[in-house]
Every structure is written in structure tokens, then in C-alpha cells.
XYZ file of C-alpha atoms in Angstrom:
420
model
C -0.275 0.075 0.158
C 1.528 3.486 -1.268
C 0.144 6.814 1.019
C 0.214 10.065 -0.241
C 3.527 12.071 0.414
C 3.285 14.845 -1.568
C 5.631 17.181 1.157
C 8.689 15.484 1.858
C 11.914 16.618 4.559
C 14.899 14.894 3.520
C 18.042 15.022 6.798
C 21.198 14.860 6.229
C 24.742 15.144 6.065
C 26.895 17.485 3.298
C 24.724 18.018 0.560
C 24.771 21.359 -1.807
C 27.231 22.089 -3.178
C 29.168 20.035 -1.761
C 28.133 16.244 -0.914
C 29.271 12.958 0.128
C 28.118 9.809 -0.574
C 24.792 9.838 1.042
C 24.063 13.964 0.069
C 24.476 12.314 -3.873
C 22.721 9.090 -2.529
C 20.079 12.009 -0.948
C 20.276 14.256 -4.285
C 19.462 11.426 -6.830
C 16.560 10.055 -4.218
C 15.659 13.721 -4.040
C 15.365 13.473 -8.381
C 12.798 10.675 -8.701
C 10.640 12.183 -6.093
C 10.642 15.906 -8.555
C 9.754 13.842 -10.811
C 6.838 12.356 -8.730
C 5.065 15.638 -8.422
C 6.322 15.261 -4.500
C 7.938 18.684 -3.346
C 11.208 18.025 -1.109
C 13.298 20.399 1.778
C 16.258 19.293 2.924
C 18.207 20.378 6.320
C 21.755 19.979 5.483
C 25.601 20.749 7.099
C 26.103 24.024 6.240
C 29.084 23.861 2.982
C 30.353 27.253 2.258
C 27.496 28.864 2.568
C 27.148 31.662 4.354
C 22.791 31.985 4.264
C 21.017 30.315 6.176
C 18.951 28.185 3.006
C 18.438 29.070 -0.361
C 16.346 27.076 -3.758
C 18.199 24.953 -5.997
C 16.672 23.743 -8.567
C 13.609 23.916 -6.919
C 14.286 22.673 -3.570
C 14.736 24.003 -0.211
C 18.060 23.661 1.969
C 18.271 24.745 4.890
C 22.037 25.396 6.455
C 23.198 23.784 9.971
C 26.513 25.052 11.616
C 28.925 22.344 11.653
C 31.507 21.450 15.343
C 33.060 24.362 16.505
C 36.500 21.520 16.007
C 35.455 21.098 12.092
C 35.087 24.510 11.350
C 38.202 25.845 12.920
C 39.731 23.032 10.737
C 38.214 24.273 7.453
C 39.620 28.032 8.195
C 42.588 26.213 8.640
C 42.660 24.886 5.440
C 41.946 28.213 3.694
C 45.612 29.834 5.013
C 48.390 30.594 3.304
C 50.123 30.778 6.483
C 51.584 27.176 6.841
C 52.630 27.560 10.273
C 49.538 29.812 11.103
C 47.681 26.506 8.795
C 49.035 24.125 11.155
C 48.274 25.785 14.829
C 45.428 26.054 13.061
C 44.731 22.371 12.332
C 45.841 21.186 15.095
C 43.594 23.055 17.186
C 40.422 22.601 15.329
C 41.791 17.839 16.077
C 42.108 19.546 19.244
C 38.553 20.332 19.917
C 37.219 17.184 17.718
C 38.553 14.799 19.561
C 37.835 16.238 23.021
C 34.040 16.718 22.143
C 34.632 13.025 21.260
C 35.875 12.473 24.949
C 33.749 14.117 26.937
C 30.643 12.753 25.062
C 31.963 9.225 25.149
C 30.234 8.010 27.367
C 27.286 8.359 25.155
C 29.227 7.532 22.130
C 28.100 7.901 18.344
C 27.576 11.192 20.294
C 30.070 13.726 20.316
C 27.913 17.418 20.938
C 25.235 18.452 22.130
C 25.208 21.178 19.766
C 24.448 20.042 16.899
C 22.519 17.868 16.801
C 20.135 20.001 19.274
C 20.690 23.288 15.951
C 18.850 19.614 14.239
C 16.069 19.212 15.794
C 15.094 23.225 16.342
C 15.659 23.548 11.775
C 13.118 21.023 11.760
C 10.631 21.831 13.710
C 10.487 24.892 12.960
C 10.533 24.027 9.266
C 7.479 21.642 10.248
C 5.958 24.039 11.774
C 5.785 25.889 9.044
C 4.848 22.956 6.166
C 3.169 20.030 7.947
C 5.793 17.475 6.188
C 3.702 13.881 5.164
C 7.182 12.204 6.160
C 10.166 12.842 7.784
C 13.341 10.748 5.879
C 16.544 11.581 8.088
C 20.064 9.488 7.157
C 22.463 7.914 9.477
C 25.691 10.962 8.826
C 25.225 13.158 10.526
C 24.904 11.478 13.450
C 23.668 14.623 14.832
C 20.622 15.172 11.765
C 19.087 11.308 13.116
C 19.657 12.469 16.861
C 17.821 15.599 17.062
C 15.186 13.792 14.236
C 14.901 11.258 16.662
C 13.694 14.598 19.697
C 11.050 15.499 17.184
C 9.835 12.007 17.080
C 9.440 12.196 20.384
C 7.704 15.012 20.975
C 5.859 14.407 18.118
C 4.985 10.900 17.521
C 2.205 10.896 15.084
C 4.702 12.663 12.805
C 5.901 10.196 9.879
C 9.877 9.019 10.030
C 12.294 6.788 7.865
C 15.453 5.855 9.285
C 17.430 5.577 5.624
C 20.938 3.675 6.562
C 23.383 3.680 4.857
C 26.166 2.485 6.975
C 24.775 0.888 10.571
C 25.160 2.230 13.042
C 26.924 -0.428 15.663
C 28.846 -2.979 12.807
C 32.324 -0.150 13.539
C 34.197 -3.575 14.351
C 37.612 -2.004 15.585
C 38.746 1.554 15.027
C 41.896 3.520 16.937
C 40.540 3.629 20.442
C 36.918 1.770 20.030
C 37.255 -1.824 20.969
C 35.134 -3.729 18.003
C 32.818 -4.896 21.019
C 32.707 -1.895 22.406
C 31.501 -0.120 19.484
C 28.827 -2.730 19.346
C 26.940 -2.061 22.606
C 27.217 1.929 22.262
C 26.499 1.504 18.163
C 23.080 -0.659 19.724
C 21.897 1.316 22.726
C 21.683 4.378 19.946
C 19.725 1.681 17.096
C 17.250 1.047 19.936
C 16.222 4.645 20.322
C 16.257 5.208 17.170
C 14.061 2.256 15.630
C 11.860 1.978 18.688
C 10.152 5.462 17.155
C 11.032 4.728 13.227
C 7.918 4.062 11.427
C 10.243 2.728 9.326
C 13.896 1.291 8.749
C 16.142 1.227 5.060
C 18.883 -1.031 5.450
C 21.773 -1.034 2.642
C 21.935 -4.476 0.945
C 25.473 -5.727 2.425
C 24.425 -4.890 5.641
C 21.719 -7.790 6.490
C 23.743 -10.632 7.415
C 23.985 -8.221 10.030
C 20.077 -7.776 10.709
C 20.040 -11.183 11.026
C 20.690 -11.035 14.074
C 18.264 -12.103 16.436
C 18.560 -8.168 18.815
C 16.575 -6.780 15.346
C 13.853 -9.487 15.251
C 11.685 -6.647 17.514
C 12.174 -4.645 14.417
C 11.608 -6.918 10.879
C 8.531 -5.243 10.520
C 9.782 -2.105 9.423
C 12.953 -2.738 7.979
C 12.878 -3.096 4.499
C 16.384 -3.677 2.379
C 17.683 -1.879 -0.928
C 21.218 -1.227 -1.233
C 23.279 2.434 -2.825
C 20.795 4.303 -5.672
C 23.213 5.561 -7.882
C 22.393 3.573 -11.206
C 20.759 6.534 -12.452
C 20.707 6.714 -16.461
C 19.873 10.254 -17.157
C 22.897 10.991 -17.027
C 24.319 8.822 -19.663
C 25.442 10.836 -23.336
C 27.309 9.283 -26.067
C 30.134 11.846 -26.645
C 31.598 11.178 -30.236
C 36.081 10.900 -29.460
C 37.385 13.058 -32.161
C 40.391 11.010 -34.471
C 43.595 10.900 -32.578
C 42.521 12.851 -29.765
C 44.509 12.103 -26.551
C 42.755 8.870 -24.100
C 40.775 11.278 -21.102
C 40.801 8.939 -17.745
C 39.536 9.560 -13.930
C 39.700 9.230 -10.593
C 37.265 10.808 -8.371
C 37.465 10.044 -4.704
C 38.732 9.892 -1.141
C 42.395 7.555 -1.384
C 44.086 6.639 1.926
C 47.030 4.543 1.878
C 46.500 2.247 4.245
C 43.445 1.161 2.416
C 43.613 2.995 -0.539
C 47.029 3.792 -2.794
C 47.469 5.398 -6.204
C 51.108 4.349 -6.135
C 50.606 1.142 -8.331
C 48.223 2.642 -10.189
C 50.265 6.086 -11.355
C 53.321 3.717 -11.666
C 51.092 1.708 -13.464
C 50.329 4.288 -15.926
C 54.096 6.155 -15.801
C 54.915 2.918 -17.580
C 52.108 2.633 -20.201
C 52.913 7.266 -21.835
C 55.436 4.951 -23.937
C 53.112 3.783 -25.672
C 49.321 5.829 -25.066
C 48.538 9.782 -25.296
C 46.915 9.940 -22.562
C 46.051 12.401 -19.745
C 45.217 10.847 -16.068
C 42.825 13.608 -13.484
C 42.590 12.928 -9.676
C 39.042 14.154 -8.470
C 40.193 13.544 -4.548
C 41.182 14.513 -1.702
C 43.084 12.078 0.776
C 46.818 12.055 2.541
C 47.783 10.547 -1.339
C 47.932 14.145 -2.730
C 52.091 13.668 -2.943
C 51.552 10.761 -4.892
C 50.311 12.227 -7.147
C 52.050 15.016 -7.268
C 54.988 13.306 -7.816
C 53.676 11.024 -11.098
C 52.036 14.856 -11.952
C 56.021 16.209 -12.456
C 57.827 13.007 -14.029
C 55.132 12.633 -16.469
C 55.115 16.419 -17.500
C 51.377 16.255 -16.453
C 49.093 13.401 -18.413
C 49.544 12.644 -14.072
C 47.407 15.999 -12.683
C 46.295 16.151 -9.053
C 43.353 18.377 -10.193
C 41.695 18.183 -6.068
C 38.124 18.531 -5.618
C 34.692 20.020 -7.613
C 31.324 20.321 -7.096
C 29.247 17.286 -7.638
C 27.957 18.066 -11.579
C 30.293 19.367 -12.396
C 32.041 16.222 -12.165
C 29.460 14.526 -14.186
C 29.841 16.463 -16.662
C 34.120 15.356 -16.395
C 32.111 11.496 -16.505
C 30.456 12.264 -19.296
C 34.216 13.657 -21.529
C 36.234 10.723 -20.620
C 36.651 8.399 -22.440
C 37.731 5.687 -19.185
C 36.682 6.194 -15.656
C 39.323 4.511 -13.462
C 38.360 2.787 -9.754
C 40.241 1.492 -6.782
C 40.294 -1.555 -4.387
C 40.445 -1.235 -0.896
C 41.891 -3.792 1.180
C 39.250 -2.926 3.536
C 35.369 -2.296 2.526
C 33.021 -4.209 3.502
C 30.205 -2.871 1.376
C 30.918 -0.905 -1.932
C 31.462 2.269 -2.363
C 27.874 4.201 -4.192
C 31.102 5.712 -6.819
C 30.954 1.912 -8.617
C 27.052 2.173 -10.108
C 27.502 6.232 -10.529
C 30.522 5.387 -12.581
C 28.133 2.196 -14.362
C 26.026 4.502 -15.310
C 28.250 6.534 -17.640
C 28.112 3.870 -19.850
C 32.671 4.141 -19.905
C 34.703 1.877 -19.790
C 35.985 1.334 -17.031
C 39.481 0.279 -15.933
C 39.858 -1.254 -11.505
C 42.512 -2.202 -9.416
C 42.288 -4.952 -7.186
C 43.782 -4.708 -3.492
C 42.926 -8.605 -2.680
C 41.371 -11.357 -2.644
C 38.065 -9.508 -0.564
C 37.842 -6.647 -3.122
C 34.037 -5.739 -2.851
C 33.770 -3.952 -5.946
C 34.572 -6.958 -7.499
C 31.696 -9.125 -8.451
C 29.568 -5.842 -9.607
C 31.964 -5.222 -12.658
C 31.730 -8.402 -13.567
C 28.035 -7.925 -14.773
C 28.956 -4.439 -16.740
C 30.891 -5.025 -19.852
C 33.090 -2.939 -20.392
C 35.385 -2.962 -16.785
C 38.580 -4.529 -17.310
C 39.918 -5.408 -14.136
C 43.814 -5.174 -13.438
C 44.624 -7.132 -9.922
C 48.121 -5.334 -8.344
C 49.811 -8.808 -7.437
C 49.903 -9.832 -10.738
C 52.461 -8.738 -12.982
C 53.434 -5.652 -14.471
C 54.364 -5.419 -17.761
C 51.234 -7.772 -18.019
C 48.368 -5.798 -16.740
C 50.384 -3.348 -18.564
C 49.559 -5.619 -22.147
C 46.067 -5.200 -21.276
C 44.993 -1.465 -20.030
C 46.825 -0.638 -23.948
C 44.605 -3.589 -25.692
C 41.781 -2.880 -23.710
C 42.762 0.821 -24.637
C 42.523 0.629 -28.584
C 39.600 -2.217 -28.494
C 35.929 -0.925 -29.284
C 33.585 0.978 -27.501
C 30.590 -2.100 -26.719
C 27.801 -0.551 -27.184
C 25.408 -1.137 -23.440
C 22.305 -2.630 -22.969
C 21.336 -0.814 -20.461
C 17.923 -2.924 -20.643
C 19.690 -5.601 -20.159
C 22.304 -3.857 -17.650
C 19.855 -1.994 -15.523
C 18.271 -5.401 -15.128
C 21.109 -7.380 -13.403
C 21.511 -3.240 -10.568
C 17.757 -2.898 -10.239
C 18.202 -3.041 -7.083
C 20.868 -0.162 -7.673
C 18.396 2.785 -8.959
C 16.522 5.136 -7.370
C 13.614 4.643 -8.969
C 14.312 1.337 -6.128
C 14.453 2.698 -3.288
C 11.690 5.779 -3.753
C 9.379 2.413 -4.526
C 10.372 1.241 -1.026
C 9.169 4.394 0.713
C 6.820 5.113 -0.302
C 4.830 2.007 0.575
C 4.141 2.079 4.043
C 5.106 -0.628 5.975
């Protein structure tokens, strides 16, 4: 049974103009709701926007200030004076850690002020708009907590929890054991799930939620997947003769998990055979590796930094090959790979180990080349040259859409509109 959810409020983290992976997923759902004629409002973290609220593509967006430590770190990033930048960054880190320590008994919570900001903003907007549904993503925790407080005071409000990553299944982190993480996450899950009308989980967490402790919430739960397989952005741009091969990587890179070192070394050796450009639209702690290869390849490999997501989509359209790098440790399939495949481009994926969670999905995609960095370098270079020079296959997107139906925005939106 479907309800008439005509007026919807999303509570999420970074959404505009530089969304996180969760913000990108929420945006896909927002686009689908708009196509259905629904009215959508967003509450999210501020993202270098000085206004309290703006309207973008007929969506009203209201901004919430982050924790003071995070704001100090952002100010540090903009400083030109190196010493001042370092000092400010350390101050920001200290304030973040202090908040986490202060609120450790209530861990995932690290601030009382930011959840209250979310709560008061939800309350203010609800009085004016009487939303048919409030949907909060799991991140930020502040947003979910603020929504929970609002639901407690307004039990008649319809609330859906959109859980793209669990609160409890965190494993061992730097300072907290897996057992403690699970215990503290489960404490919050019980609070949220008791009040939520529907709990939307990601397919990759099905095994975690099969635990008997979740049986009391089973009737509220539905399973979906990352909603980024969206063919609306698919566009064929003919390649000109003798034009260099354009390759792009986009995303976060961490040296201990997803280092681009092997990829860059392959590309460096490939530069003797193929005329290409390789642009990294990335963040993380691997930027010096990229800069090193930018210098020794005379700019064929290029560090470009982060850009607006809509601008990035335009870059994808003009690229010949999209580059994907696996992680040495990943429990959930990265949302980005479905966005990659929906572009209809050739994809080269670098495998780090036997547990690479992306491989299963890429095997369903006919234009993906899987390169295992444990294999012989020269053989991998030959594979890439052959792949680059191969004819660009025409994809049957109807067949592909069937294979990734749970990754379409339409699939998740239909689940959201059904009453449990």
C-alpha cells in the first residue's frame, strides 16, 4: 500500500554544493521524488554557504552549522601562512577529539549543540509545512538524533531512517574495541528504531541485521542498495580522431587502504605507449603521491582536487575511461561504482586483494577491465593497452538495468512510499 507522501523533509549531512557520498545518494532520491511531483525540503550541514537557506532546482535547502572543531579545520585549510595553517588544524583536531572524549559515555554523540540545531530547525520548518514524511540519513549522527528528539515530542509524525551505514557494525576503530563499538551503537539503534516508522537498510548489511536482537524491528525493515545507477546522465560524446585518451579518478584515497601508487606506476610506464591524460579529482592523504607522478609524467597525471558534483558528472561524460581503485578493507560496495557504470564508459578497476567487494558488481558490467596489482606489471600494461585500443562496446542498458535494479533511485523511492 502506498501513502500520499506529497511533502517530504530530508535530514542529511553535506548536500550542496559539495555533497558526501550520502548526500549524492539523497540527491538521486530527491530527483526521483521531484519527477513524481513531490515537494522536497533539505536540512543539511553548511558547506561554504553563508546564507541560512537557499533554493536550488526548486528544492529548499536549510543549512546547519557544524561542530566548532570541524569549522576551525576548514578555516585552517584556507590559510596561506603554513605555520598558522598547521596550528589552526591542530586546534581543530583537538576540539574534535575533546568533544568525542567529553561525550564518550554517549558515543556516537560528540556534541549537544549540533543535534539541537537540527532539532530546532526541523521543529521550525514542520510548524510551517506539516511534512507528510521526514527521512533522516544515518549521517550525520547529529541529524538522526535531532530527528529522534522531534519524533519523541511529535509521535504522529511519519519518520523513515535511511541507513546507508550501520550505527553498530563498526568493528574495531583506533581507540574503541569492536565490542564497545557494537554495544554503544546498539544502544542508539534501539532508541531510533523504537520510534521510526520504517528502517531502510543497505543490502550489504543484511547479514548484520539478521542478528536476533533486530527481530522486534523486522516488520519495520526493508532492504535496498545504493541508488546511483541512474541512466539520466548517460550521453554519448563522439571521440575525435587522434585525440588523447582521457581518464578520470574521483574520490577519497587513503594510503593504508586505497593507495594510487601502483596505478600511477602503471600509468607512468604506459606513457611510453599511449597518449593520455589522467585527472585525479581526489582527497585524502595520497595527494603527494599524485603530485610526484604529475612531475615525472610532465602533467599527463594531474592532481585536480575536489570539484562540485554536477561539474564532475560533466567530466565523466567527456572521459574515455573511468578509473576505480579497490580498498584493502571494505564491508560495503562503494556508491561511486554504480554512478560510474551508469555513465556507460569503459572502466579500469585496480584490485588490492581477494576481498575486493567491487569485483562482483564489475563482473556484471561488460566494459570493465579488472587489474590485480599482485599480477605481473608488464602483463597488466599489455591488458590495459589492449583494452584502450579495443572497440567501444554498445551496452544494452535495459539488460544492465535489470541486473542493477536495486541500485536505481526508482527502486528505493518505491520502497520509501510504501507503508509497512
